[in-house]
mmCIF file of C-alpha atoms in Angstrom:
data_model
loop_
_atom_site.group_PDB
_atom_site.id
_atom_site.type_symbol
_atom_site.label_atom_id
_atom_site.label_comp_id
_atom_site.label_asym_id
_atom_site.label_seq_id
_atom_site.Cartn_x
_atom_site.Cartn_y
_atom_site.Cartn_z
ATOM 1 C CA UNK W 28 69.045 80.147 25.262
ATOM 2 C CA UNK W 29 66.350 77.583 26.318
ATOM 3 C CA UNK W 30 63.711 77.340 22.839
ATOM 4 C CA UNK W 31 60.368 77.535 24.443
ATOM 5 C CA UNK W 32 57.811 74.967 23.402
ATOM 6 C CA UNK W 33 55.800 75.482 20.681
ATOM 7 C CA UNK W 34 52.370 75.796 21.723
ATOM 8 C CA UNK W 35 49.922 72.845 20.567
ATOM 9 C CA UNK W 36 45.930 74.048 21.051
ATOM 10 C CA UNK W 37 44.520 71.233 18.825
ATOM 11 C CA UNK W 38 46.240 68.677 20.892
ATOM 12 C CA UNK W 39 45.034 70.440 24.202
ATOM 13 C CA UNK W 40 41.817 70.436 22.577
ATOM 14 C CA UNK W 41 41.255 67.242 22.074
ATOM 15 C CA UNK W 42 42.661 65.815 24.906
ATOM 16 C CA UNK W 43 40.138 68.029 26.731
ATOM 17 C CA UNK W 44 37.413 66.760 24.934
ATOM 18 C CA UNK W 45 38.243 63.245 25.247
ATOM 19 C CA UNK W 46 38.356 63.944 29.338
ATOM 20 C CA UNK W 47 35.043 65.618 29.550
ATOM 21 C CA UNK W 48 32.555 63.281 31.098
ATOM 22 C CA UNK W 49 29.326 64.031 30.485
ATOM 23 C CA UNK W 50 25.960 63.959 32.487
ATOM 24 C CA UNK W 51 22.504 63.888 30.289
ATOM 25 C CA UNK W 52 19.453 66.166 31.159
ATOM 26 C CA UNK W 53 16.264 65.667 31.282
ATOM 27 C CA UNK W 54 14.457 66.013 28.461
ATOM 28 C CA UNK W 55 17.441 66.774 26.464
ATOM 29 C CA UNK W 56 18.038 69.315 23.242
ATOM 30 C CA UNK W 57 21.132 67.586 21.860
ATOM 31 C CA UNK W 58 22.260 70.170 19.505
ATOM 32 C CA UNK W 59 22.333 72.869 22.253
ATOM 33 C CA UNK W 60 24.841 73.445 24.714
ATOM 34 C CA UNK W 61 26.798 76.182 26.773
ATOM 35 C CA UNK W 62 29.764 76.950 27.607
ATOM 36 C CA UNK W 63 31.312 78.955 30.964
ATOM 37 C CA UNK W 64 34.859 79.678 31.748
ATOM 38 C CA UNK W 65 35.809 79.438 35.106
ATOM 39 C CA UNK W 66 37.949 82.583 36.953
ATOM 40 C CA UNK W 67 35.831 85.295 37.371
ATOM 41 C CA UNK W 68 33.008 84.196 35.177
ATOM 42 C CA UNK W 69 31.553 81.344 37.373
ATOM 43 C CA UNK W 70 33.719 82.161 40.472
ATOM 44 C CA UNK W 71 35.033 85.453 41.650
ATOM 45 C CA UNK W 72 38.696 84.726 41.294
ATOM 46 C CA UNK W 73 40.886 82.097 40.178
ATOM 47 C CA UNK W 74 39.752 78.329 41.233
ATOM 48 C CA UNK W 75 43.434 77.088 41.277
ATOM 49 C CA UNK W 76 44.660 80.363 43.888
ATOM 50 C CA UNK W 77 41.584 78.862 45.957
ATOM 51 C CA UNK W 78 42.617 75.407 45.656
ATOM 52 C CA UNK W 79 46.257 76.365 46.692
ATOM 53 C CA UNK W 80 45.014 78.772 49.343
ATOM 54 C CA UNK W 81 42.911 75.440 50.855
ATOM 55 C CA UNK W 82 46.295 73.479 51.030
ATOM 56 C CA UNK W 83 47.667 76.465 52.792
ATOM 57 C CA UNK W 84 45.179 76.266 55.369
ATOM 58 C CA UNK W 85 46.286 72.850 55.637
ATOM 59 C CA UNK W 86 49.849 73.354 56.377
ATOM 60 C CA UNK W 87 51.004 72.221 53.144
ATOM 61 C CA UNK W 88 53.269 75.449 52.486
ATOM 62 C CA UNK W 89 53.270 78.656 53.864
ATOM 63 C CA UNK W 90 51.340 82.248 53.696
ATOM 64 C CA UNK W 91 54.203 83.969 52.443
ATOM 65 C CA UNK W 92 54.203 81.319 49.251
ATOM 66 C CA UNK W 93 50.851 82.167 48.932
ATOM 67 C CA UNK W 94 51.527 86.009 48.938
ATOM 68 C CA UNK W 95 54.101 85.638 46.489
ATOM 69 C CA UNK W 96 51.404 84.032 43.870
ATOM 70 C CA UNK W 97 49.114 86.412 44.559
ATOM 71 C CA UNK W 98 50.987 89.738 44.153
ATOM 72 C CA UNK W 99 52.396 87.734 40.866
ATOM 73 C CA UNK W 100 48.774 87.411 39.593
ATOM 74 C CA UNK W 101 48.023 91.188 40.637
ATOM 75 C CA UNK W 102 50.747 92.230 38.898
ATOM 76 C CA UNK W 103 49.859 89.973 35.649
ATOM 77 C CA UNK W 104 46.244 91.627 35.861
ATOM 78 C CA UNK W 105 47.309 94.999 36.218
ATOM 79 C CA UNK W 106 50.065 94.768 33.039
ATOM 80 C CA UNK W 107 46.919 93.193 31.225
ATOM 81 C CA UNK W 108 49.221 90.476 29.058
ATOM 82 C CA UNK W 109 50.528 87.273 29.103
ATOM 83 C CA UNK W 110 54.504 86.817 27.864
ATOM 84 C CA UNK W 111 54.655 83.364 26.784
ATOM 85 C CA UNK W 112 58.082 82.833 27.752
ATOM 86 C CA UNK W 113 57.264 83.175 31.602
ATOM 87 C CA UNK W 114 53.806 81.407 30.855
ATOM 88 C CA UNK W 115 56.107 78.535 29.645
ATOM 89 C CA UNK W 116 58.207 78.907 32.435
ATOM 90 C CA UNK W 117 55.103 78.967 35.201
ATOM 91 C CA UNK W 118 53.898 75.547 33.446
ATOM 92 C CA UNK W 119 57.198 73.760 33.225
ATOM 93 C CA UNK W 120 57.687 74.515 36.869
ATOM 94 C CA UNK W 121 54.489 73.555 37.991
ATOM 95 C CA UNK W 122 54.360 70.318 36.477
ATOM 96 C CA UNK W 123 58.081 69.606 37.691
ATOM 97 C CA UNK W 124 56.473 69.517 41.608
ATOM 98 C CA UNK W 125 53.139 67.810 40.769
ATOM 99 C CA UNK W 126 55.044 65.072 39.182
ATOM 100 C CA UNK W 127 54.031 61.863 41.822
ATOM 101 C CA UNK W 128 51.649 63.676 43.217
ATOM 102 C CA UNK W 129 48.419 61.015 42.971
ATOM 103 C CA UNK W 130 45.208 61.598 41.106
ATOM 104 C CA UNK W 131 43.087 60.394 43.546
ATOM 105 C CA UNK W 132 44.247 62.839 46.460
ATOM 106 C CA UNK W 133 44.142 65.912 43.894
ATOM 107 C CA UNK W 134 40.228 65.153 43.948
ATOM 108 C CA UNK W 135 40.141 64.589 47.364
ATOM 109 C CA UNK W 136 41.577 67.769 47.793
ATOM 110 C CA UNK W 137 39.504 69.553 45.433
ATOM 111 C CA UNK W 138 36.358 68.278 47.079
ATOM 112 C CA UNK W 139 36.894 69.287 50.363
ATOM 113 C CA UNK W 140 38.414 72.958 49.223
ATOM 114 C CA UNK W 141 35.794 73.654 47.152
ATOM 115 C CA UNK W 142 33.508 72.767 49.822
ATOM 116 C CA UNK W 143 35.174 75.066 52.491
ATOM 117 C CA UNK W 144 37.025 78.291 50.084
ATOM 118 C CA UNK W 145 34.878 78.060 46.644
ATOM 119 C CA UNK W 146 31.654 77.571 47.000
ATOM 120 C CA UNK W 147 30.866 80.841 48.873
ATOM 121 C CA UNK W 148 32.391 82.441 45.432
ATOM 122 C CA UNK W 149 30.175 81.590 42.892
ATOM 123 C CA UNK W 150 28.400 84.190 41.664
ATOM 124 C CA UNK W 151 24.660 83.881 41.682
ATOM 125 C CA UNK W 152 23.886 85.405 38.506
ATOM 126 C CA UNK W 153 25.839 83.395 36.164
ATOM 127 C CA UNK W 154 25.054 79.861 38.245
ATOM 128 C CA UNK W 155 21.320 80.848 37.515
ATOM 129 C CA UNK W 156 22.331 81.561 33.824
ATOM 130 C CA UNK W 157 23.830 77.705 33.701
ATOM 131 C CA UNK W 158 20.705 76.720 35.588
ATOM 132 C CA UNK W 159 18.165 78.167 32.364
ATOM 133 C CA UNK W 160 20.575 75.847 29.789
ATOM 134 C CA UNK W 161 19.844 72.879 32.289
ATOM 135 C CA UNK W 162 15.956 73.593 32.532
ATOM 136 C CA UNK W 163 16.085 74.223 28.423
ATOM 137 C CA UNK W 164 17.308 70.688 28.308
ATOM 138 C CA UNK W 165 20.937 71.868 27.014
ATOM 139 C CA UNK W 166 24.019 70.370 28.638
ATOM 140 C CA UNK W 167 26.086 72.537 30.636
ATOM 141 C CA UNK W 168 29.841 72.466 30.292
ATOM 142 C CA UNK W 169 33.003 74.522 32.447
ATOM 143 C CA UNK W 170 35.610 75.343 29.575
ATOM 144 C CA UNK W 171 38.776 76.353 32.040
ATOM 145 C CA UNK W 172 42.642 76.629 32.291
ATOM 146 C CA UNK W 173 42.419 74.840 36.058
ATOM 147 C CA UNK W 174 43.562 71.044 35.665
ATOM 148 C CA UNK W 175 40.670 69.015 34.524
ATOM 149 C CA UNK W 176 40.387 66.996 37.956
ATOM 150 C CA UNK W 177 39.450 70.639 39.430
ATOM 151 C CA UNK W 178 36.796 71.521 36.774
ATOM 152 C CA UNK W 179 35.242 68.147 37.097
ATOM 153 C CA UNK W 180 34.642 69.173 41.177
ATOM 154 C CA UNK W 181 33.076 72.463 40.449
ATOM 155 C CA UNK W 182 31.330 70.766 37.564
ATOM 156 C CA UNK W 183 29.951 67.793 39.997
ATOM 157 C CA UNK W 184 29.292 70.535 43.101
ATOM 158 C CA UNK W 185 26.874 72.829 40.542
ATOM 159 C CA UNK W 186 25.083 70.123 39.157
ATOM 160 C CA UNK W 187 26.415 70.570 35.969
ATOM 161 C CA UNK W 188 26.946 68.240 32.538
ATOM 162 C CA UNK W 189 30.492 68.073 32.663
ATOM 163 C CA UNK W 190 34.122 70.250 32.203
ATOM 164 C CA UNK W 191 36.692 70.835 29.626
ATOM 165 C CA UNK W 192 40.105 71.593 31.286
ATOM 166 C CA UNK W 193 43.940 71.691 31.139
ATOM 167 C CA UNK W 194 45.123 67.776 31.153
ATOM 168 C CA UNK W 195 48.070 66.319 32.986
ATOM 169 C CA UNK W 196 49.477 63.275 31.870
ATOM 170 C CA UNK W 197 49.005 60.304 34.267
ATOM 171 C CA UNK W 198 50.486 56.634 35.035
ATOM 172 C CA UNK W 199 48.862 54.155 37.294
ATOM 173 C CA UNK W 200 46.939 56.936 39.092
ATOM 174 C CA UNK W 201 49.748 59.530 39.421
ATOM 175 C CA UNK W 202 50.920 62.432 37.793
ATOM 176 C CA UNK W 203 53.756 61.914 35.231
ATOM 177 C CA UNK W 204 54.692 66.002 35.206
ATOM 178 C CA UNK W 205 54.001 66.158 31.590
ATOM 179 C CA UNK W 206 50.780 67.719 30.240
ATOM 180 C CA UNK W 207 48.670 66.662 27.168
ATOM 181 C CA UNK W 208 49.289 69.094 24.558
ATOM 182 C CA UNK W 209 49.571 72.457 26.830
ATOM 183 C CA UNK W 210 47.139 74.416 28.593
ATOM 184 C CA UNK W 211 43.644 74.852 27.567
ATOM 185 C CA UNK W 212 43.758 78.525 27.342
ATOM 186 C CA UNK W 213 42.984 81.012 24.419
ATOM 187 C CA UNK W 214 42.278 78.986 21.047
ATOM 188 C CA UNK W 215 43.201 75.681 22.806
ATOM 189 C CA UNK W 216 39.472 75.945 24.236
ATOM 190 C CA UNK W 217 38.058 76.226 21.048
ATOM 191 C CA UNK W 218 39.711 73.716 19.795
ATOM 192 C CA UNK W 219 38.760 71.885 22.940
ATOM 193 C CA UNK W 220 34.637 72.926 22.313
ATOM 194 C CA UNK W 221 35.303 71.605 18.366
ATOM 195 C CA UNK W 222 36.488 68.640 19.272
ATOM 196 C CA UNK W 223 33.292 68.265 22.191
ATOM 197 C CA UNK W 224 30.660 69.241 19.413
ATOM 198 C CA UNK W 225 31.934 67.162 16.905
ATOM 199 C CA UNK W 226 31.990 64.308 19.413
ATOM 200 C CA UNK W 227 28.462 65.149 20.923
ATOM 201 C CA UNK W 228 26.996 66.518 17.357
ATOM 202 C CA UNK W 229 26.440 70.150 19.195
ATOM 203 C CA UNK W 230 25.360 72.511 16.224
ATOM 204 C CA UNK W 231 27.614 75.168 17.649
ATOM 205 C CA UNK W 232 25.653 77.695 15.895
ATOM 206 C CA UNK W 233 23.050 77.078 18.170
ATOM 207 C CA UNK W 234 25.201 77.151 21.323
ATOM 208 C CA UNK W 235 25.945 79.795 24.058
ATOM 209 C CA UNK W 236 29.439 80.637 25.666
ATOM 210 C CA UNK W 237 30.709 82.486 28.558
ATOM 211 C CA UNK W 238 33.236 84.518 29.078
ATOM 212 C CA UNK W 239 35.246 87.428 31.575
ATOM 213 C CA UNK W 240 37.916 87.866 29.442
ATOM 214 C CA UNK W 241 39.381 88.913 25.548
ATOM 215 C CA UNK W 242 41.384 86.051 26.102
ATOM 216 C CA UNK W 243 38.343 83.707 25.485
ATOM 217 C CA UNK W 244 37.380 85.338 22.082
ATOM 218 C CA UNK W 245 38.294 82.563 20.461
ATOM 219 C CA UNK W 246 36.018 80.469 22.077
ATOM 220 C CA UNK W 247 33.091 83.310 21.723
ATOM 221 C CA UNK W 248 33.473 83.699 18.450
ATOM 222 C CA UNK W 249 33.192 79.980 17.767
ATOM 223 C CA UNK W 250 29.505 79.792 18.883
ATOM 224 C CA UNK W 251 25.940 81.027 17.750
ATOM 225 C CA UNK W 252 25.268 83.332 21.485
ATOM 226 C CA UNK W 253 28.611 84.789 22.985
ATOM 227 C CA UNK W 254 27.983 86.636 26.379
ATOM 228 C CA UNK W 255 30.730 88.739 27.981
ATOM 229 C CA UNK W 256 30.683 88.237 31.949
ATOM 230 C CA UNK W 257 31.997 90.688 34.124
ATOM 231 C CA UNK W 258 33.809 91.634 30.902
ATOM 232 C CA UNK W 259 37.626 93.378 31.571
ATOM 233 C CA UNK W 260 38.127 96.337 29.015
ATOM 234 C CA UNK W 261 38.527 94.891 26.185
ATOM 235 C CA UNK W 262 36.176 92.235 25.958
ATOM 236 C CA UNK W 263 33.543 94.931 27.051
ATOM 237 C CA UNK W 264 34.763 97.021 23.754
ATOM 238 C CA UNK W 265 34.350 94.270 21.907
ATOM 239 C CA UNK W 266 31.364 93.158 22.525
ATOM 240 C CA UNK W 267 29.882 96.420 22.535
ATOM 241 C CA UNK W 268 31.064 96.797 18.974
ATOM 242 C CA UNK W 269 29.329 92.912 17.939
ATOM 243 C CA UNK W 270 26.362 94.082 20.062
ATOM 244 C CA UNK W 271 27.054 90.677 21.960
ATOM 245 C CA UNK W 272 24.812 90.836 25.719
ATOM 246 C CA UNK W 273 27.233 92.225 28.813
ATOM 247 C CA UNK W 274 26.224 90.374 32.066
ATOM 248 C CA UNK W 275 27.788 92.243 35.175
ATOM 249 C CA UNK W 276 27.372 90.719 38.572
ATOM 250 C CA UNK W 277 29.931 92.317 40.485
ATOM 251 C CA UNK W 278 28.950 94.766 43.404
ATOM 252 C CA UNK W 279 31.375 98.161 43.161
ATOM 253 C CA UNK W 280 33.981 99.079 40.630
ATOM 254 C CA UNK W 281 36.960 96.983 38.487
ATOM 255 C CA UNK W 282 39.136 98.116 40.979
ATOM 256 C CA UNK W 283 37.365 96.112 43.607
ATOM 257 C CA UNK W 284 37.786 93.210 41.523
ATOM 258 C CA UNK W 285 41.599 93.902 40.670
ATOM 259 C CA UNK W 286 43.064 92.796 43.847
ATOM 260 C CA UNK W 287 41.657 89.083 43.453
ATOM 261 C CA UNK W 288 43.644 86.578 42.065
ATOM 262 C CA UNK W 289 42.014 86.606 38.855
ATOM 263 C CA UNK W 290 43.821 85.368 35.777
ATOM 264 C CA UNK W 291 43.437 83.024 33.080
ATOM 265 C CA UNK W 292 46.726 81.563 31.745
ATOM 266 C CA UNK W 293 49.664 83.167 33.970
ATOM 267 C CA UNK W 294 47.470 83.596 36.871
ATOM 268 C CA UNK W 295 46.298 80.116 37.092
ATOM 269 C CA UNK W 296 49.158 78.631 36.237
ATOM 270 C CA UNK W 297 50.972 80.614 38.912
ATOM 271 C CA UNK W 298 48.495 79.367 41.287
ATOM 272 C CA UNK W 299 49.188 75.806 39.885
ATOM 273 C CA UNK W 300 52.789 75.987 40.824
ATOM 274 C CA UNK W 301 51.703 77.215 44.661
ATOM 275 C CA UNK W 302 49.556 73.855 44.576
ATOM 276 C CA UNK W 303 52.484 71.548 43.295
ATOM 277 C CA UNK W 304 54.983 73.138 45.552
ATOM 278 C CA UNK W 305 52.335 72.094 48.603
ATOM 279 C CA UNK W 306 51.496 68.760 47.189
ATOM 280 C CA UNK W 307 55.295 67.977 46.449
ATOM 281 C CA UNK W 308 55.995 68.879 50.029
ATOM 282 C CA UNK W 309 53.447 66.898 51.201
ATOM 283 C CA UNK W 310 54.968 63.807 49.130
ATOM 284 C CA UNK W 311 58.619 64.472 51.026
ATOM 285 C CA UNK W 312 56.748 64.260 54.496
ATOM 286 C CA UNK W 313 58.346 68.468 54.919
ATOM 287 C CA UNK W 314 55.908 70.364 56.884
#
């Protein structure tokens, strides 16, 4: 029986932290910062499903791919957990078809996709929440599963400070197929957001985060300010109970919500693996 890899969050963390390029504000407070997940807190849905949904629309690999990924993330969302077995699966898989793949076309790809699927799916509310931390003078930073290269695009494309997010190892510009520690997911973000203050000198009691999902409460529980976004059940609960501040910006009920690709570990990884498939295509010349 294969022994699944022991998870490593500090070394996520940090090698998140180190990525993170950072833009200054204006009139900066230094000690203040905040801090937004991704899926379905900045964007409705997951950014790597949009990502591999752009290389679809490319030719890269097929709808039906696509649909399987999807109903696999719909399924994820409606069981509401995340076995790490088939989360260690998902990532091992993933990286096995991005290996080669080159950095520079992964951004490439990102920019344009984000330009033509994501951008039309960021919801107004909590961009206008990053926007008061940038007019405040506090840096602005994406904390998000999605491969760093990713974050930084929606980073750059919002006008934000910078992004924390999942790292792949590299050589000479292309992917090795390895990652850096493992995903930054659960307490590997607040290891990652640690490691950033400590770097930075963020008093993190006087910082803000962001967050969908009970998955995050590790990261929300690090910080001074914890806001639930769009909160799913039990983050709602939860914050209800710590009297944190609920922010909902989604039009209709959950249920409207449930059949997006939404997903923070399993989902986005699964989404991953529909991107490496497509980009390791691409590298054979298939069509």
């Amino acid at each position: 029986m294969r022994r699944r890899q022991e998870v490593q969050p500090e070394v996520a963390g940090e090698a998140a932290a180190q990525a993170a390029v950072t833009v200054a504000p204006a009139n900066p407070d230094l000690q203040a910062a905040a801090f937004f997940d991704v899926d379905n807190t900045m964007m409705r849905g997951a950014s790597i499903y949009h990502f591999a949904r752009g290389l679809a629309t490319r030719g890269l690999f097929t709808t039906s791919d696509l649909f399987k990924f999807a109903v696999g993330q719909a399924v994820f969302r409606l069981r509401g957990n995340e076995n790490p077995d088939h989360i260690a699966v998902a990532r091992e898989t993933a990286l096995a078809f991005v290996a080669g793949a080159k950095v520079d076309d992964v951004v490439r790809l990102g920019e344009e996709i984000y330009d033509e699927v994501m951008a039309d799916r960021i919801w107004g509310g909590t961009r206008a929440l990053a926007q008061r931390h940038l007019d405040a003078g506090q840096r602005v930073w994406l904390v998000t599963a999605t491969p760093v290269e990713l974050a930084r695009v929606i980073a750059q494309r919002l006008g934000l400070t910078g992004a924390l997010g999942t790292v792949a190892e590299t050589s000479d510009g292309v992917y090795t197929g390895r990652l850096v520690g493992d995903l930054l997911h659960g307490p590997a973000k607040a290891e990652a957001v640690r490691a950033l203050a400590r770097r930075e000198g963020l008093d993190l009691a006087r910082c803000t985060a962001y967050s969908d999902s009970a998955n995050d409460l590790p990261l929300l529980s690090l910080v001074g300010r914890p806001v639930a976004i769009n909160p799913d059940s039990e983050l709602r609960e939860h914050s209800k109970k710590h009297d944190w501040p609920i922010r909902d910006f989604r039009t209709g009920r959950k249920a409207t919500m449930t059949a997006l690709p939404i997903a923070a570990g399993l989902g986005a990884v699964a989404g991953g693996v529909a991107a490496g498939i497509a980009l390791r295509r691409h590298y054979r010349g298939r069509p």
